[in-house]
Short mmCIF file of C-alpha atoms and ligand atoms in Angstrom, two decimals:
data_model
loop_
_atom_site.label_atom_id
_atom_site.label_comp_id
_atom_site.label_asym_id
_atom_site.label_seq_id
_atom_site.Cartn_x
_atom_site.Cartn_y
_atom_site.Cartn_z
CA MET A 1 0.03 -0.16 0.03
CA SER A 2 1.40 3.27 -1.01
CA LEU A 3 0.09 6.58 0.55
CA PRO A 4 -0.23 10.07 -0.77
CA PRO A 5 2.51 12.48 0.73
CA LEU A 6 1.49 13.93 4.09
CA VAL A 7 3.13 17.30 3.22
CA GLU A 8 2.65 19.83 0.34
CA PRO A 9 6.00 20.84 -1.31
CA ALA A 10 7.65 24.29 -0.28
CA ALA A 11 7.75 26.91 -3.21
CA GLU A 12 11.51 26.50 -3.74
CA LEU A 13 14.77 25.52 -2.48
CA THR A 14 17.65 27.89 -1.93
CA VAL A 15 20.99 27.59 -3.62
CA ASP A 16 22.43 26.53 -0.03
CA GLU A 17 19.79 23.88 0.21
CA ILE A 18 20.33 22.51 -3.27
CA ARG A 19 24.04 22.23 -2.49
CA ARG A 20 23.39 20.69 1.08
CA TYR A 21 20.84 18.14 -0.11
CA SER A 22 22.28 17.23 -3.54
CA ARG A 23 22.50 13.45 -2.53
CA HIS A 24 19.00 13.49 -2.00
CA LEU A 25 17.99 15.50 -4.99
CA ILE A 26 19.71 12.96 -7.39
CA ILE A 27 17.62 10.12 -6.11
CA PRO A 28 14.64 9.89 -8.49
CA ASP A 29 12.15 8.94 -5.76
CA VAL A 30 13.00 11.89 -3.66
CA GLY A 31 14.11 14.54 -6.03
CA VAL A 32 13.48 18.28 -5.80
CA GLU A 33 9.85 17.68 -5.18
CA GLY A 34 10.46 15.32 -2.28
CA GLN A 35 12.97 17.53 -0.60
CA LYS A 36 10.54 20.50 -0.89
CA ARG A 37 7.98 18.35 0.93
CA LEU A 38 10.70 17.80 3.78
CA LYS A 39 11.34 21.42 3.79
CA ASN A 40 7.75 22.08 4.52
CA ALA A 41 7.19 19.19 7.03
CA ARG A 42 6.63 19.71 10.79
CA VAL A 43 7.74 16.51 12.84
CA LEU A 44 7.47 16.18 16.54
CA CYS A 45 9.79 13.78 18.38
CA VAL A 46 8.38 12.60 21.70
CA GLY A 47 11.49 12.08 23.95
CA ALA A 48 15.08 12.91 23.26
CA GLY A 49 16.36 9.79 24.66
CA GLY A 50 17.51 6.48 23.13
CA LEU A 51 15.31 6.56 20.18
CA GLY A 52 14.78 10.23 19.89
CA SER A 53 18.60 10.95 19.80
CA PRO A 54 19.26 9.09 16.33
CA ALA A 55 15.85 10.12 15.05
CA LEU A 56 16.39 13.84 15.57
CA LEU A 57 19.86 13.70 14.22
CA TYR A 58 18.86 12.06 10.96
CA LEU A 59 15.59 14.06 10.59
CA ALA A 60 17.66 17.11 11.10
CA ALA A 61 20.32 16.03 8.58
CA ALA A 62 17.69 15.08 6.23
CA GLY A 63 16.26 18.71 5.98
CA VAL A 64 12.89 18.28 7.86
CA GLY A 65 11.99 21.97 8.00
CA THR A 66 10.62 22.05 11.51
CA LEU A 67 11.41 19.66 14.31
CA GLY A 68 9.65 19.77 17.62
CA ILE A 69 11.39 18.34 20.66
CA ILE A 70 9.30 17.44 23.78
CA ASP A 71 11.19 16.28 26.75
CA PHE A 72 11.32 17.55 30.41
CA ASP A 73 14.31 15.39 31.64
CA THR A 74 17.91 16.44 31.91
CA VAL A 75 20.95 14.64 30.63
CA ASP A 76 22.46 12.09 32.94
CA GLU A 77 25.77 10.48 32.62
CA SER A 78 24.06 7.10 32.17
CA ASN A 79 22.37 8.41 29.11
CA LEU A 80 25.50 8.79 27.13
CA GLN A 81 25.86 5.03 26.30
CA ARG A 82 23.12 5.44 23.81
CA GLN A 83 21.63 8.98 23.59
CA VAL A 84 24.16 10.11 21.19
CA ILE A 85 22.54 13.70 20.61
CA HIS A 86 24.03 14.55 24.02
CA GLY A 87 27.43 14.86 25.05
CA VAL A 88 29.54 15.09 28.25
CA SER A 89 29.31 18.90 28.51
CA ASP A 90 25.38 18.44 28.40
CA VAL A 91 25.19 16.46 31.60
CA GLY A 92 22.70 18.17 33.98
CA ARG A 93 21.36 20.25 30.88
CA SER A 94 17.76 20.01 29.71
CA LYS A 95 17.59 17.08 27.11
CA ALA A 96 15.42 19.37 24.87
CA GLU A 97 17.91 22.14 24.84
CA SER A 98 20.97 19.83 24.38
CA ALA A 99 19.26 18.20 21.39
CA ALA A 100 18.35 21.51 19.79
CA ALA A 101 21.94 22.73 20.10
CA SER A 102 23.11 19.49 18.27
CA ILE A 103 20.59 19.77 15.63
CA ARG A 104 21.69 23.52 15.06
CA GLU A 105 25.16 22.20 14.63
CA ILE A 106 24.21 19.50 12.06
CA ASN A 107 21.79 21.71 10.12
CA PRO A 108 21.17 25.32 11.00
CA LEU A 109 18.36 25.52 8.33
CA VAL A 110 16.14 23.61 10.56
CA ASN A 111 13.67 25.47 12.67
CA VAL A 112 13.59 23.72 16.21
CA GLU A 113 10.68 24.12 18.50
CA ILE A 114 11.57 23.22 22.10
CA HIS A 115 8.70 21.87 24.38
CA ASN A 116 10.59 21.61 27.84
CA THR A 117 7.74 20.04 29.44
CA ALA A 118 6.18 16.75 30.41
CA LEU A 119 3.52 15.51 27.77
CA ASP A 120 0.15 15.21 29.62
CA ARG A 121 -3.55 15.01 28.95
CA ASP A 122 -4.04 18.84 29.04
CA ASN A 123 -1.26 19.74 26.66
CA VAL A 124 -0.89 16.68 24.26
CA ARG A 125 -3.68 17.71 21.78
CA GLU A 126 -2.40 21.42 21.46
CA ILE A 127 1.27 20.22 20.94
CA PHE A 128 0.45 17.35 18.53
CA SER A 129 -2.00 19.51 16.31
CA GLY A 130 0.94 21.85 15.44
CA TYR A 131 2.70 18.83 13.67
CA ASP A 132 2.14 16.75 10.44
CA LEU A 133 3.73 13.59 12.10
CA ILE A 134 5.00 12.31 15.43
CA VAL A 135 7.89 10.05 16.06
CA ASP A 136 7.28 8.19 19.35
CA GLY A 137 10.42 7.49 21.35
CA THR A 138 8.97 7.13 24.65
CA ASP A 139 9.81 4.38 27.06
CA ASN A 140 6.73 3.94 29.27
CA PHE A 141 3.40 2.44 28.65
CA ALA A 142 1.57 5.41 30.09
CA THR A 143 2.76 7.78 27.69
CA ARG A 144 2.72 5.49 24.73
CA TYR A 145 -1.07 4.77 25.20
CA MET A 146 -1.58 8.55 25.48
CA VAL A 147 0.42 9.34 22.37
CA ASN A 148 -1.64 6.65 20.44
CA ASP A 149 -4.90 7.96 21.74
CA ALA A 150 -4.08 11.55 20.90
CA ALA A 151 -2.79 10.67 17.58
CA VAL A 152 -5.99 8.69 16.70
CA LEU A 153 -8.17 11.33 17.99
CA LEU A 154 -6.41 14.09 15.94
CA GLY A 155 -6.28 11.91 13.03
CA LYS A 156 -2.36 12.01 12.94
CA PRO A 157 -0.06 9.29 11.78
CA TYR A 158 2.92 8.39 14.08
CA VAL A 159 5.93 6.20 13.95
CA TRP A 160 6.28 4.20 17.02
CA GLY A 161 9.40 2.32 18.17
CA SER A 162 10.50 0.30 21.12
CA ILE A 163 13.61 -1.24 22.45
CA TYR A 164 14.63 -3.77 25.26
CA ARG A 165 18.13 -5.36 25.53
CA PHE A 166 18.75 -6.83 21.97
CA ASP A 167 15.19 -6.59 20.72
CA GLY A 168 13.44 -3.85 18.95
CA GLN A 169 10.15 -3.18 17.34
CA ALA A 170 8.79 -0.35 15.07
CA SER A 171 5.46 0.40 13.27
CA VAL A 172 3.64 3.12 11.73
CA PHE A 173 0.10 3.76 13.31
CA TRP A 174 -2.39 5.61 11.45
CA ALA A 175 -5.94 4.74 12.20
CA GLU A 176 -7.24 6.24 8.74
CA HIS A 177 -5.27 3.84 6.87
CA GLY A 178 -4.67 0.97 9.36
CA PRO A 179 -4.41 -0.25 12.96
CA CYS A 180 -3.55 1.83 16.01
CA TYR A 181 -1.34 0.73 18.82
CA ARG A 182 -4.41 -0.50 20.82
CA CYS A 183 -5.32 -2.78 17.90
CA LEU A 184 -1.76 -4.45 18.55
CA TYR A 185 -1.72 -4.14 22.19
CA PRO A 186 -5.28 -3.69 23.57
CA GLU A 187 -4.16 -3.84 27.15
CA PRO A 188 -1.13 -2.53 28.85
CA PRO A 189 1.20 -5.49 30.10
CA PRO A 190 0.38 -6.42 33.87
CA PRO A 191 2.44 -4.01 36.04
CA GLY A 192 6.04 -5.27 36.71
CA MET A 193 5.71 -7.84 33.82
CA VAL A 194 7.68 -5.92 31.32
CA PRO A 195 10.87 -4.35 32.93
CA SER A 196 11.80 -0.91 31.58
CA CYS A 197 15.20 -0.31 29.93
CA ALA A 198 16.41 1.31 33.19
CA GLU A 199 15.51 -2.02 34.90
CA GLY A 200 16.50 -4.52 32.21
CA GLY A 201 19.09 -2.58 30.23
CA VAL A 202 19.27 -1.87 26.45
CA LEU A 203 22.36 -2.30 24.01
CA GLY A 204 23.03 1.22 22.87
CA VAL A 205 23.34 0.66 19.15
CA LEU A 206 19.92 -0.91 19.28
CA CYS A 207 18.61 2.67 19.44
CA ALA A 208 20.21 3.65 16.24
CA SER A 209 18.83 0.36 14.47
CA ILE A 210 15.34 1.16 15.59
CA GLY A 211 15.62 4.96 15.60
CA SER A 212 16.74 4.85 11.81
CA ILE A 213 13.74 2.63 10.93
CA GLN A 214 11.68 5.29 12.41
CA VAL A 215 13.24 8.21 10.47
CA ASN A 216 13.15 6.09 7.26
CA GLU A 217 9.31 5.55 7.67
CA ALA A 218 8.96 9.24 8.61
CA ILE A 219 10.58 10.38 5.30
CA LYS A 220 8.53 8.05 3.29
CA LEU A 221 5.28 9.15 4.68
CA LEU A 222 6.27 12.93 4.56
CA ALA A 223 7.46 12.56 0.87
CA GLY A 224 4.88 9.82 -0.18
CA ILE A 225 7.40 7.20 -1.39
CA GLY A 226 7.67 3.51 -0.96
CA GLU A 227 5.52 1.18 1.12
CA PRO A 228 5.05 2.75 4.61
CA LEU A 229 5.03 0.46 7.61
CA VAL A 230 1.33 0.78 8.15
CA GLY A 231 -0.32 -2.50 9.37
CA ARG A 232 2.92 -4.17 9.67
CA LEU A 233 5.24 -4.64 12.81
CA MET A 234 8.85 -4.76 12.32
CA VAL A 235 10.64 -7.00 14.88
CA TYR A 236 14.53 -6.80 15.20
CA ASP A 237 16.52 -9.26 17.05
CA ALA A 238 20.21 -7.89 17.23
CA LEU A 239 21.45 -11.30 18.46
CA GLU A 240 20.17 -13.22 15.63
CA MET A 241 20.49 -10.21 13.23
CA SER A 242 16.96 -10.92 11.98
CA TYR A 243 14.30 -8.56 10.81
CA ARG A 244 10.79 -9.94 10.70
CA LYS A 245 7.70 -8.22 9.37
CA ILE A 246 4.49 -9.28 11.13
CA LYS A 247 1.12 -8.29 9.78
CA VAL A 248 -1.08 -6.16 11.98
CA ARG A 249 -4.85 -5.96 11.28
CA LYS A 250 -7.05 -3.26 12.33
CA ASP A 251 -9.28 -4.64 15.00
CA PRO A 252 -12.83 -3.81 14.27
CA ASN A 253 -13.50 -4.13 17.94
CA CYS A 254 -10.69 -1.66 18.93
CA VAL A 255 -12.13 0.57 21.73
CA LEU A 256 -10.55 3.48 20.08
CA CYS A 257 -10.48 3.05 16.34
CA GLY A 258 -13.08 0.26 15.90
CA GLU A 259 -16.51 0.20 14.55
CA ASN A 260 -18.03 1.28 17.96
CA PRO A 261 -15.38 2.99 19.80
CA THR A 262 -15.95 3.31 23.61
CA VAL A 263 -12.87 5.46 24.14
CA THR A 264 -13.89 8.78 22.55
CA ASP A 265 -11.68 11.31 24.54
CA LEU A 266 -8.31 11.07 26.34
CA LEU A 267 -8.33 9.09 29.59
CA GLU A 268 -8.26 10.92 32.88
CA ASP A 269 -5.13 9.18 34.03
CA TYR A 270 -2.68 7.04 31.96
CA GLU A 271 -0.70 6.11 34.94
CA ASP A 272 -3.70 4.63 36.53
CA PHE A 273 -4.70 2.78 33.30
CA CYS A 274 -1.24 1.26 33.15
CA GLY A 275 -1.55 0.49 36.78
CA ALA A 276 1.72 1.23 38.95
CA VAL A 277 0.98 -2.12 40.73
CA SER A 278 -1.65 -4.74 40.65
CA VAL A 279 -4.46 -4.88 42.85
CA GLU A 280 -3.10 -7.89 44.71
CA ALA A 281 0.08 -6.09 45.26
CA GLN A 282 -1.66 -3.03 46.40
CA GLU A 283 -3.52 -5.01 48.95
CA ALA A 284 -0.31 -7.13 50.07
CA VAL A 285 1.76 -4.00 50.95
CA VAL A 286 -0.87 -2.47 53.37
CA ASP A 287 0.74 -2.83 56.93
CA ALA A 288 3.70 -4.73 55.35
CA THR A 289 5.77 -1.95 54.16
CA ILE A 290 8.96 -0.57 55.85
CA THR A 291 11.29 2.36 54.85
CA ALA A 292 14.90 2.00 53.94
CA ALA A 293 15.72 3.76 57.23
CA GLU A 294 13.63 1.10 59.16
CA LEU A 295 15.54 -1.62 57.38
CA LYS A 296 18.88 -0.17 58.55
CA GLU A 297 17.57 -0.06 62.15
CA TRP A 298 16.57 -3.72 62.03
CA GLN A 299 19.89 -4.53 60.65
CA ASP A 300 21.78 -2.43 63.29
CA ALA A 301 19.65 -3.88 66.01
CA GLY A 302 20.54 -7.35 65.03
CA LYS A 303 17.13 -8.35 64.04
CA ASP A 304 16.87 -11.82 62.49
CA ILE A 305 15.83 -10.88 59.07
CA PHE A 306 16.10 -12.60 55.63
CA LEU A 307 16.60 -9.75 53.08
CA VAL A 308 15.67 -10.82 49.60
CA ASP A 309 16.60 -8.80 46.57
CA VAL A 310 14.12 -9.63 43.85
CA ARG A 311 15.85 -7.87 41.07
CA GLU A 312 17.80 -9.49 38.16
CA PRO A 313 21.40 -10.70 38.55
CA ALA A 314 22.83 -7.94 36.48
CA GLU A 315 21.28 -5.25 38.73
CA TYR A 316 22.56 -7.08 41.95
CA GLU A 317 25.99 -6.79 40.33
CA ILE A 318 25.80 -3.12 39.81
CA VAL A 319 24.70 -2.42 43.32
CA ARG A 320 23.21 -4.05 46.32
CA ILE A 321 22.04 -3.54 49.84
CA PRO A 322 24.56 -5.28 52.25
CA GLY A 323 23.28 -8.63 53.58
CA SER A 324 20.65 -9.24 50.73
CA THR A 325 20.26 -12.53 49.00
CA LEU A 326 19.35 -12.50 45.17
CA ILE A 327 16.16 -14.30 44.30
CA PRO A 328 14.68 -12.80 41.09
CA LYS A 329 10.98 -11.94 41.17
CA GLY A 330 10.12 -14.40 38.47
CA GLU A 331 11.25 -17.35 40.65
CA ILE A 332 9.07 -16.20 43.57
CA ILE A 333 6.10 -15.51 41.37
CA SER A 334 6.56 -19.07 39.83
CA GLY A 335 6.82 -20.58 43.23
CA GLU A 336 10.09 -22.09 42.27
CA ALA A 337 12.06 -20.24 44.99
CA LEU A 338 9.66 -20.77 47.80
CA ALA A 339 11.55 -23.78 49.23
CA LYS A 340 14.61 -21.58 49.59
CA LEU A 341 12.90 -19.18 51.97
CA PRO A 342 13.06 -19.64 55.84
CA GLN A 343 9.89 -20.09 57.67
CA ASP A 344 11.23 -19.03 60.94
CA ARG A 345 12.75 -15.47 59.97
CA GLN A 346 11.32 -12.21 59.25
CA ILE A 347 11.40 -11.91 55.30
CA VAL A 348 12.15 -8.74 53.77
CA LEU A 349 11.80 -8.15 49.99
CA HIS A 350 13.15 -5.23 47.99
CA CYS A 351 13.72 -4.30 44.52
CA LYS A 352 14.84 -1.31 42.57
CA SER A 353 11.80 0.98 43.31
CA GLY A 354 9.31 -0.99 45.14
CA VAL A 355 7.10 -2.26 42.30
CA ARG A 356 8.59 -5.56 41.64
CA SER A 357 8.95 -6.20 45.51
CA ALA A 358 5.33 -5.54 45.93
CA GLU A 359 4.28 -7.99 43.20
CA ALA A 360 6.60 -10.54 44.93
CA LEU A 361 5.28 -9.88 48.29
CA ALA A 362 1.71 -10.50 47.03
CA ALA A 363 2.84 -13.98 45.79
CA LEU A 364 4.67 -14.63 49.09
CA LYS A 365 1.62 -13.72 51.16
CA ALA A 366 -0.57 -16.11 49.13
CA ALA A 367 1.98 -18.84 49.80
CA GLY A 368 1.44 -18.51 53.50
CA PHE A 369 4.53 -16.10 54.48
CA ARG A 370 2.07 -13.82 56.29
CA ASP A 371 4.67 -11.68 58.15
CA ALA A 372 6.87 -10.82 55.05
CA VAL A 373 7.39 -7.09 54.28
CA HIS A 374 8.80 -5.01 51.48
CA VAL A 375 11.03 -1.97 51.55
CA GLN A 376 9.28 1.08 49.95
CA GLY A 377 11.25 2.66 47.17
CA GLY A 378 13.78 -0.22 47.22
CA VAL A 379 17.55 0.28 46.40
CA LEU A 380 16.86 3.76 45.23
CA SER A 381 15.44 4.72 48.69
CA TRP A 382 18.34 3.00 50.24
CA ILE A 383 20.81 4.98 48.36
CA LYS A 384 19.03 8.24 49.01
CA GLN A 385 18.61 7.71 52.72
CA ILE A 386 21.23 5.51 53.92
CA ASP A 387 24.39 5.38 51.40
CA PRO A 388 24.54 8.02 48.77
CA SER A 389 27.94 6.85 47.79
CA LEU A 390 26.48 3.69 46.07
CA PRO A 391 25.84 4.05 42.32
CA ALA A 392 22.15 4.74 41.43
CA TYR A 393 21.43 3.21 37.89
ZN1 ZN B 1 -7.27 0.56 17.04
#
């Protein structure tokens, strides 16, 4: 399926532009006409992180006339392993500002619009409506569903990508011509089931692999060339070095873009929709939550506790709370690790932030460990309250 170009061509290219974009102009499918369309295009990149970095760099170099950047975060040293639009001197600086500076260096002809704010239900429509196309580089489910819903409600196409460890996915969602993200993933995953890149890691160069697919699709849509990735999901496995395309059909029962939609406006609360923790976990933590400071008091007082770190082995390697034993959450949920747990000692669970340990606590309580507790805020709270010299990750 080919689609008409998203953008009308600009009136003309200047002499500078003809020189700069000559390698595009001599490609028959792009040509002067395609380059004029790119010049007139307005593209918004949600997030200037792992995917946003390569996407913004190549969109800028390609000559997209206006690039919007929305990001409220600041550059951290741990970003530099993959977020190549930022450099050492940008650490501590706003990501949107830092990305804008890199873009100006690559291509001063690009008009950059900075949205140094968090995308939320009150601003998403207004921000999106100023752009022809959105490139989604977000890393959390709440924002992802909000981006999708806003795009569908406004009739905008967007290029989606996601990355985790060695695996990447990309697609173009445009409800007018194909499925939306909800057709593919009607429900967010159960809380705690899908670790984020901050929890599970990501191979830096994977961002470039998926980000470049996103830019490739953006250019095709803007200029109306080739077969856009509408109704198809690209699945990339960096270890196998395989690209697979999976057909994604529009779901006639989709609550958003189906025949009888029930979601006709943005949701009140996307965090809530994606659920920070499950109902079972919410119930399990009542009267069974201690702070990092309380854990330290228990340890200092010589209380007989069995401290269980439910994170993954690599996280345990990076930083650990002294005295903890590693038993990943999956082994507790599956029941496999229950035999390793003492019946006669106070069990204390913790993870990185308190979400996974809450889920593990629910499983332990259901298995009869009624006195077990978990540490609110996990390792991150421990670092903040007890030992700031440990590496946060
Ligand atoms: Zn849909």
